[in-house]
Short mmCIF file of C-alpha atoms and ligand atoms in Angstrom, two decimals:
data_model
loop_
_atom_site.label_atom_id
_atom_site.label_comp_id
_atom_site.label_asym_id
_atom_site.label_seq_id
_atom_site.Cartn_x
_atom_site.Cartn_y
_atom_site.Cartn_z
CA UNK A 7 -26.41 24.35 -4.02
CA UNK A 8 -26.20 20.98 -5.40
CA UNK A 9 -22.15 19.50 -5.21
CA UNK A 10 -20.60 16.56 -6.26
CA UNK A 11 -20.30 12.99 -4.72
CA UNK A 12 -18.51 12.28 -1.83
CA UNK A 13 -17.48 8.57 -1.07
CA UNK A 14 -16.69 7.82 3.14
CA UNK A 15 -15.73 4.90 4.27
CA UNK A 16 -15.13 3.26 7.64
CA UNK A 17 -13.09 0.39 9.43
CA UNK A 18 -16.63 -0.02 11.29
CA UNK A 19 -15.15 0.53 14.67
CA UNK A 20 -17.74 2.69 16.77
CA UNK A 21 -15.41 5.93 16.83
CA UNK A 22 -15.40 5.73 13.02
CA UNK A 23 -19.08 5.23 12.60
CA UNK A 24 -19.63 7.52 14.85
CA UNK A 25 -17.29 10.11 12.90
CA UNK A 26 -18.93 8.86 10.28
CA UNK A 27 -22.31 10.52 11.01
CA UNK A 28 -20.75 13.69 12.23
CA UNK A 29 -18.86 13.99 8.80
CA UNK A 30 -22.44 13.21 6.84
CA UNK A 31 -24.30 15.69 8.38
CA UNK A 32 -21.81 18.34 7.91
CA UNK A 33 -21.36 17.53 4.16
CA UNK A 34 -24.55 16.62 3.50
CA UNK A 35 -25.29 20.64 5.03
CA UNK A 36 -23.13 21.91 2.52
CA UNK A 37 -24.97 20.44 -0.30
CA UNK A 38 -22.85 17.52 -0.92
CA UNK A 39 -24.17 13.75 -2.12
CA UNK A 40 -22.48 11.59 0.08
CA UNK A 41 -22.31 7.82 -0.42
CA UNK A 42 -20.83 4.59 0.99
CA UNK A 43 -20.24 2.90 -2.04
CA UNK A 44 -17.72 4.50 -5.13
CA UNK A 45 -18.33 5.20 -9.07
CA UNK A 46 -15.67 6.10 -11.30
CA UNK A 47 -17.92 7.88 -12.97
CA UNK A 48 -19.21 10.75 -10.21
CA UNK A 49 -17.12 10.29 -7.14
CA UNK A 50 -15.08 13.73 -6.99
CA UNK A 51 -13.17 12.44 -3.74
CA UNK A 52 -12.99 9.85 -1.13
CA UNK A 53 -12.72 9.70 2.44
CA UNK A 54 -11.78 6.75 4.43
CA UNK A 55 -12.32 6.82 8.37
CA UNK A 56 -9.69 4.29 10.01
CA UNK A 57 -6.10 3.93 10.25
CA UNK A 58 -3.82 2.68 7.62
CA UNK A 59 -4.88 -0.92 7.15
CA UNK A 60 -8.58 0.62 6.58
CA UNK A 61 -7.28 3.09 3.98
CA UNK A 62 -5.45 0.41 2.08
CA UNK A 63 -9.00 -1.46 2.10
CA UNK A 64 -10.47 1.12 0.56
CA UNK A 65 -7.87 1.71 -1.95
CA UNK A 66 -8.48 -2.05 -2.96
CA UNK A 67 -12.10 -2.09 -2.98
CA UNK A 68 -12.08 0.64 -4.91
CA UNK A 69 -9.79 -0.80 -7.26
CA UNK A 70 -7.04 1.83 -7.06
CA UNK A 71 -9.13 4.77 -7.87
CA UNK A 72 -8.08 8.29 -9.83
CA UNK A 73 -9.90 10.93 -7.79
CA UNK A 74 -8.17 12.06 -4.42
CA UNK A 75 -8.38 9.79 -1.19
CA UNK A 76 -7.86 11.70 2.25
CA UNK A 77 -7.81 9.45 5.59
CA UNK A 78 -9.41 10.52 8.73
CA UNK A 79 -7.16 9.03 11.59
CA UNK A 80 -9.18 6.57 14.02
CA UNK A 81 -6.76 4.26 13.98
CA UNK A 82 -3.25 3.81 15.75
CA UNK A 83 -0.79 4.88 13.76
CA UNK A 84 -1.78 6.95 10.44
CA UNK A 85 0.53 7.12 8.32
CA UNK A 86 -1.47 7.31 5.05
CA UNK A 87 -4.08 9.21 7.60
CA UNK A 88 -3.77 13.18 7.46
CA UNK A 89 -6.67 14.56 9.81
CA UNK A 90 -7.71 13.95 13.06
CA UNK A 91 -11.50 13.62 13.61
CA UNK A 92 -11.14 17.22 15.59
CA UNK A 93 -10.41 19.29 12.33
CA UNK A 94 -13.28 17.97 10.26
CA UNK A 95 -14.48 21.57 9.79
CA UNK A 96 -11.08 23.07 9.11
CA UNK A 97 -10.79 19.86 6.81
CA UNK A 98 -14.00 20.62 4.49
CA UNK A 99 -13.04 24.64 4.86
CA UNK A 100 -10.22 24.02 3.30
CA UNK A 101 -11.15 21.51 0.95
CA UNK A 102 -13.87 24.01 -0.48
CA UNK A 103 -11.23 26.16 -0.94
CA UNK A 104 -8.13 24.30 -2.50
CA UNK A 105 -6.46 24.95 0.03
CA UNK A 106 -4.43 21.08 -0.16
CA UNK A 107 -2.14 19.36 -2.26
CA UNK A 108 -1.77 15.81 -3.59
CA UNK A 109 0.59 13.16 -3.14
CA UNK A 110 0.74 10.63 -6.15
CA UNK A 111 2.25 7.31 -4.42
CA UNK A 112 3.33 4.85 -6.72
CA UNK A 113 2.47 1.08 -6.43
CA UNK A 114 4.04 -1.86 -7.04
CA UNK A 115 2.59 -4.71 -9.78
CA UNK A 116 3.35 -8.37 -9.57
CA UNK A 117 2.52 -10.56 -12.51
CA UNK A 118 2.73 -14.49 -12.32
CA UNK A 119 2.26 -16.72 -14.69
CA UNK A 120 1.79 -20.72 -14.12
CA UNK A 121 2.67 -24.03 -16.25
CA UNK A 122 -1.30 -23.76 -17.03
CA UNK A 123 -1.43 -20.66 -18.43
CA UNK A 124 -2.62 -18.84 -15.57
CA UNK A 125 -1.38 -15.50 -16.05
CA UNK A 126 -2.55 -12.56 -12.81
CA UNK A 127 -1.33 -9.43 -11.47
CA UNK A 128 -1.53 -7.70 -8.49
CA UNK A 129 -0.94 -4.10 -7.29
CA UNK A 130 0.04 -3.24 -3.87
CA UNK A 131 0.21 0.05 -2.45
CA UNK A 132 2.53 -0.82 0.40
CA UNK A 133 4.11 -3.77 -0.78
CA UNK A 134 4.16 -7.58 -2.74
CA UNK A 135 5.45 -10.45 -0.49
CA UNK A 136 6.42 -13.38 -1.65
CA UNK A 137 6.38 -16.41 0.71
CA UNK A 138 6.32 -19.74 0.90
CA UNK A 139 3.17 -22.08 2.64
CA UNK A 140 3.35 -22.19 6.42
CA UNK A 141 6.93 -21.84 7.63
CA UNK A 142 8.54 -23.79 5.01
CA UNK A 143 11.26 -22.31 3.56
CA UNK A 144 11.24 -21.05 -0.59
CA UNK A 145 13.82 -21.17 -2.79
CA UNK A 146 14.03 -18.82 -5.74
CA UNK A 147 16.01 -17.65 -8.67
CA UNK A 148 16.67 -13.96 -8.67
CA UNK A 149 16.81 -11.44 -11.30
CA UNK A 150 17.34 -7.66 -12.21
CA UNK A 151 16.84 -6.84 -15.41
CA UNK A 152 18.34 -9.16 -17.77
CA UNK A 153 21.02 -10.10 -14.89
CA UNK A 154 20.79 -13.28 -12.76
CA UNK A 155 21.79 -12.31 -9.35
CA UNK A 156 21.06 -15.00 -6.69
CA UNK A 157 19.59 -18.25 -5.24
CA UNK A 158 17.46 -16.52 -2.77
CA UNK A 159 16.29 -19.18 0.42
CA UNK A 160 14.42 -17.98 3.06
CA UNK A 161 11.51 -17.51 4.59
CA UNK A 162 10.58 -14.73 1.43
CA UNK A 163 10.91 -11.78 -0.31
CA UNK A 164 9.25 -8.03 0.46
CA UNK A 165 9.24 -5.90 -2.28
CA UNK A 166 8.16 -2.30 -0.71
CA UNK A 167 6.89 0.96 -2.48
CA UNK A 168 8.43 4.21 -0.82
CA UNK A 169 4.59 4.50 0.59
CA UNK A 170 5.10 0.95 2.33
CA UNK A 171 8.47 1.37 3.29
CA UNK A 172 7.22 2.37 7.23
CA UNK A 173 5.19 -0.64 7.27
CA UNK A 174 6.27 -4.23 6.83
CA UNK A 175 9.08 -3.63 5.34
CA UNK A 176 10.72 -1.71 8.33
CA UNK A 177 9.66 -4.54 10.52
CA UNK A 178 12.09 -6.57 8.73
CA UNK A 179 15.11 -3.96 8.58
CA UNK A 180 14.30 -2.27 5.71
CA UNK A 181 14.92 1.30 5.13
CA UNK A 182 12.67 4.10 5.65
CA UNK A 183 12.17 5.71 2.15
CA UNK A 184 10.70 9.07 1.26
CA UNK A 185 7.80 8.61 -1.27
CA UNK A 186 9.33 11.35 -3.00
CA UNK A 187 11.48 8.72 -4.72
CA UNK A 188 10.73 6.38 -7.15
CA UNK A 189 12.09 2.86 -6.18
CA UNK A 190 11.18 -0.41 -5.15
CA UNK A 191 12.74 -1.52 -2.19
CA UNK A 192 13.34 -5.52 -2.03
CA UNK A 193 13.78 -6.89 1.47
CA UNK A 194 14.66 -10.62 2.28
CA UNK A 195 12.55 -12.38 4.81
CA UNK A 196 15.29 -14.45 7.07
CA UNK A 197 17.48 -15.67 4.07
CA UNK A 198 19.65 -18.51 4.90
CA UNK A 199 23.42 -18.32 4.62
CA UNK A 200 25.43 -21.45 4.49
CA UNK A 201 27.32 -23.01 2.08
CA UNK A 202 24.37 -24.58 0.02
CA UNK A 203 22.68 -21.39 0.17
CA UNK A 204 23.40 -17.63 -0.42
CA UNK A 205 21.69 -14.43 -0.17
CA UNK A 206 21.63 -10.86 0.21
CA UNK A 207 21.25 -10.20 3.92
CA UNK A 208 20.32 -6.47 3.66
CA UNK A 209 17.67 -4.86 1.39
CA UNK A 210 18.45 -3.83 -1.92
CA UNK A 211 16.75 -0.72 -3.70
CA UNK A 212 16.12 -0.92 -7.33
CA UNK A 213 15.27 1.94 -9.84
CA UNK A 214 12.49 2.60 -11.49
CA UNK A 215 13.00 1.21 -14.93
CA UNK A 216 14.39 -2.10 -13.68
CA UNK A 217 12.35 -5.02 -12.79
CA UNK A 218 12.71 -7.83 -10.32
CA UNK A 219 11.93 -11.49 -11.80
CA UNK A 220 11.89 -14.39 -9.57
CA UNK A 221 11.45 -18.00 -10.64
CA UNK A 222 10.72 -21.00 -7.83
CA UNK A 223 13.58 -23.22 -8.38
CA UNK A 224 11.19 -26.34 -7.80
CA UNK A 225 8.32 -25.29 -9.80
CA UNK A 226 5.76 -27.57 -7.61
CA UNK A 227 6.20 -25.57 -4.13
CA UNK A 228 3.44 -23.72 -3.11
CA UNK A 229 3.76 -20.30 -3.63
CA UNK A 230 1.80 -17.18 -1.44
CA UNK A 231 2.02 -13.69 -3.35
CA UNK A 232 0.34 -11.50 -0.70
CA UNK A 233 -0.23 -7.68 -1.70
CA UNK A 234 -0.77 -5.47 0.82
CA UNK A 235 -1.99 -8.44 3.17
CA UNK A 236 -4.45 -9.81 0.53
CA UNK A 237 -3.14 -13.54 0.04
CA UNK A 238 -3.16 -15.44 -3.24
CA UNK A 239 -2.11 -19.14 -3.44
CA UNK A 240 -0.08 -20.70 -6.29
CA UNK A 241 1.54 -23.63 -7.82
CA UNK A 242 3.30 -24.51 -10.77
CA UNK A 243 4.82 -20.88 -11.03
CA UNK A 244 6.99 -20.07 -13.80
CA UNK A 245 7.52 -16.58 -13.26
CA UNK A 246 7.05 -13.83 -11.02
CA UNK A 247 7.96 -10.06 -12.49
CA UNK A 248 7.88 -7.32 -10.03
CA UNK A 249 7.79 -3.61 -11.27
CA UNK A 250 6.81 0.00 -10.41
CA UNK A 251 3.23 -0.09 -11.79
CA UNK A 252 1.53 3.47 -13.87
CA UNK A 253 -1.35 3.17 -11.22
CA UNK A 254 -0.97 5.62 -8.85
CA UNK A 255 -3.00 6.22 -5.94
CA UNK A 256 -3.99 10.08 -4.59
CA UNK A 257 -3.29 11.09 -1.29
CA UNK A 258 -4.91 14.97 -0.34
CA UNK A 259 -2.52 16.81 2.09
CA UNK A 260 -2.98 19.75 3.83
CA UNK A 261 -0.23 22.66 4.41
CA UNK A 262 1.04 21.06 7.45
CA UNK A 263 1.76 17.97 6.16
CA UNK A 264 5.24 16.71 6.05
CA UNK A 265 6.51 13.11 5.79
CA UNK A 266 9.52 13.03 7.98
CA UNK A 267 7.68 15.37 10.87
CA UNK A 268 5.18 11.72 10.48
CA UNK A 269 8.03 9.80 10.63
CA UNK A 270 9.34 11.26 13.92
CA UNK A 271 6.15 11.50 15.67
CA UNK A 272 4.80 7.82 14.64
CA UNK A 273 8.33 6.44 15.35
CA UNK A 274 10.33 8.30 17.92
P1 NAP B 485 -2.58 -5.60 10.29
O1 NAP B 485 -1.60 -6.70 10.46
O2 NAP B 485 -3.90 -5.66 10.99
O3 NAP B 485 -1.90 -4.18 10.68
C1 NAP B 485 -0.66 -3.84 10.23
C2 NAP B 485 -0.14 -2.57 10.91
O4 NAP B 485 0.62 -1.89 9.88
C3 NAP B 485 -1.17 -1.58 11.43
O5 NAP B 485 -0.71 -1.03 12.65
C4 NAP B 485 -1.22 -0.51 10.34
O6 NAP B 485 -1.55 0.79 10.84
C5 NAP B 485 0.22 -0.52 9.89
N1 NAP B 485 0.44 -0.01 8.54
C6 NAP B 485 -0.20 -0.33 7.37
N2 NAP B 485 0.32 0.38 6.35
C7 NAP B 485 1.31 1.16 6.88
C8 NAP B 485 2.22 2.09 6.32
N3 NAP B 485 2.24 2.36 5.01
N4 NAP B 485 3.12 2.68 7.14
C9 NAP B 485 3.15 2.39 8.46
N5 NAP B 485 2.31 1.50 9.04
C10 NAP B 485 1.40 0.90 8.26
O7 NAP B 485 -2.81 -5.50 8.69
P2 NAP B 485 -3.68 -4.52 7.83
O8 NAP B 485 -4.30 -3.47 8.70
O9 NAP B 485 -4.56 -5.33 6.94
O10 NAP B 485 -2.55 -3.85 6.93
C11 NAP B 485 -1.86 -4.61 5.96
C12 NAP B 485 -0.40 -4.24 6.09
O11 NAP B 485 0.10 -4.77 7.31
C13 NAP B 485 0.49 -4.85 5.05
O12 NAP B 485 0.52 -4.08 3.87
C14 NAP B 485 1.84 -4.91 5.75
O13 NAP B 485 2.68 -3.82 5.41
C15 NAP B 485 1.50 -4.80 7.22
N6 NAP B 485 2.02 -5.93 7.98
C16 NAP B 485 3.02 -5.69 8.86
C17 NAP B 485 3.62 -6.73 9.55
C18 NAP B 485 4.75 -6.43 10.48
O14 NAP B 485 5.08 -5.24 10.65
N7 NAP B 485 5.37 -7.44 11.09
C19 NAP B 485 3.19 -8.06 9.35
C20 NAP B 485 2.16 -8.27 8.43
C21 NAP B 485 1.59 -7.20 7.75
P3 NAP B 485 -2.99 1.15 11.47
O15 NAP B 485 -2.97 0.65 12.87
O16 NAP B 485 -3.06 2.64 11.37
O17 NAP B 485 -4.03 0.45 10.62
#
């Protein structure tokens, strides 16, 4: 019987191609087109073979798909990962059946536009940073909503999705936050406190509907927005508005899956 497409990709480590193989053969058994390249049009799901930095690749070479992504865990820690490259059988059983769900994670947009007119945005799945070239320091005006809040100097600014909140973002302090909610999560990256400068020490978490705006308070410094470790350079910034973007991206889960069992076996 003829099925629909199936997408894999790898991180191209040798225990992912070689998974890789395994995976095609079985599909490819049960009638399945499998390809290593993704269409909007036919794709029915995709699988990525890696650990979390290669399933946020795919994510972005796919350009944030619709159809349902499940990670095979080669990697080290897995968080967007749900099956081990020992269950691939019980994995396509139970995929023929419906026997998962999904998890709709919501991303996070940046859009900045320049004194030239450039106007971009960018999506991030885990998170937007905001930095500064090299290890100089940026200073920027911060917003919420309609409210000024503070003269933000540091090193940057993380703004984390509840998906991202386990990676970067808890390097720096932040808080772990179930995906569950919908919030943005905006971490400073060493802010300075003295008495030319002051900043929020601690992350703050912002609701849905509100947006963060930051402006460089020199509008000449280099500026780095880097989403989900994909840099972009910029000068001349006028304005950078952060949101909860409508994109979301389509995690399949299986009936063990729970986040906070994850969180206590990747962390503790
Ligand atoms: P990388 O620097 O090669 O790896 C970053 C590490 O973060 C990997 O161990 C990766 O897990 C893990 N990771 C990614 N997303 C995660 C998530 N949602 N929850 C928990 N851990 C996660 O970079 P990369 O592979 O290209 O991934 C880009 C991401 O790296 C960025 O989005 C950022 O969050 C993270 N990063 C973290 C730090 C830090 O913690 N100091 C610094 C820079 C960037 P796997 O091993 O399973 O791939």
């Amino acid at each position: 019987m003829k099925r629909g497409c199936i997408s894999v990709f790898t991180n191209g480590t040798d225990i992912s191609l070689k998974n890789r193989s395994m995976l095609v053969e079985k599909l490819s058994n049960k009638g399945y087109e499998v390809r290593n390249d993704y269409s909007p049009a036919d794709t029915e799901l995709i699988i990525c073979i890696g650990g979390d930095g290669a399933l946020l690749r795919t994510v972005h070479s796919c350009n944030f798909p619709d159809c349902p992504i499940i990670g095979i865990n080669t990697g080290h820690l897995g968080f967007f990962q749900e099956i081990s490259p020992e269950s691939l059988d019980d994995f396509i059983s139970d995929y023929e059946q419906g026997e998962y769900s999904i998890q709709k994670l919501s991303t996070v947009k940046a859009t900045v536009t320049t004194d030239n007119g450039r106007c971009e945005s960018h999506l991030g799945l885990n998170e937007i940073l905001i930095k500064g070239r090299h290890s100089y320091s940026i200073h920027l005006d911060i917003s919420i909503g309609e409210t000024p809040i503070e003269r933000f100097s540091g090193d940057g600014l993380l703004v984390a999705t509840p998906a991202g909140s386990t990676a970067y973002n808890y390097s720096l302090g932040g808080s772990i936050v179930d995906p569950r909610l919908k919030l943005l999560q905006v971490t400073p990256i060493a802010p300075m406190n003295t008495t030319a400068y002051r900043s929020f020490t601690s992350s703050i978490l912002l609701p849905a509907e509100l947006s963060l705006g930051v402006t460089p308070e020199h509008s000449d410094d280099v500026i780095y927005i880097v989403n989900d470790g994909i840099e972009t350079e910029y000068s001349g910034v006028k304005k950078i508005g952060v949101t909860i973007s409508d994109t979301h991206v389509r995690l399949m889960r299986f009936k063990n899956y729970d986040f906070w069992n994850k969180v206590k076996t990747k962390f503790l």
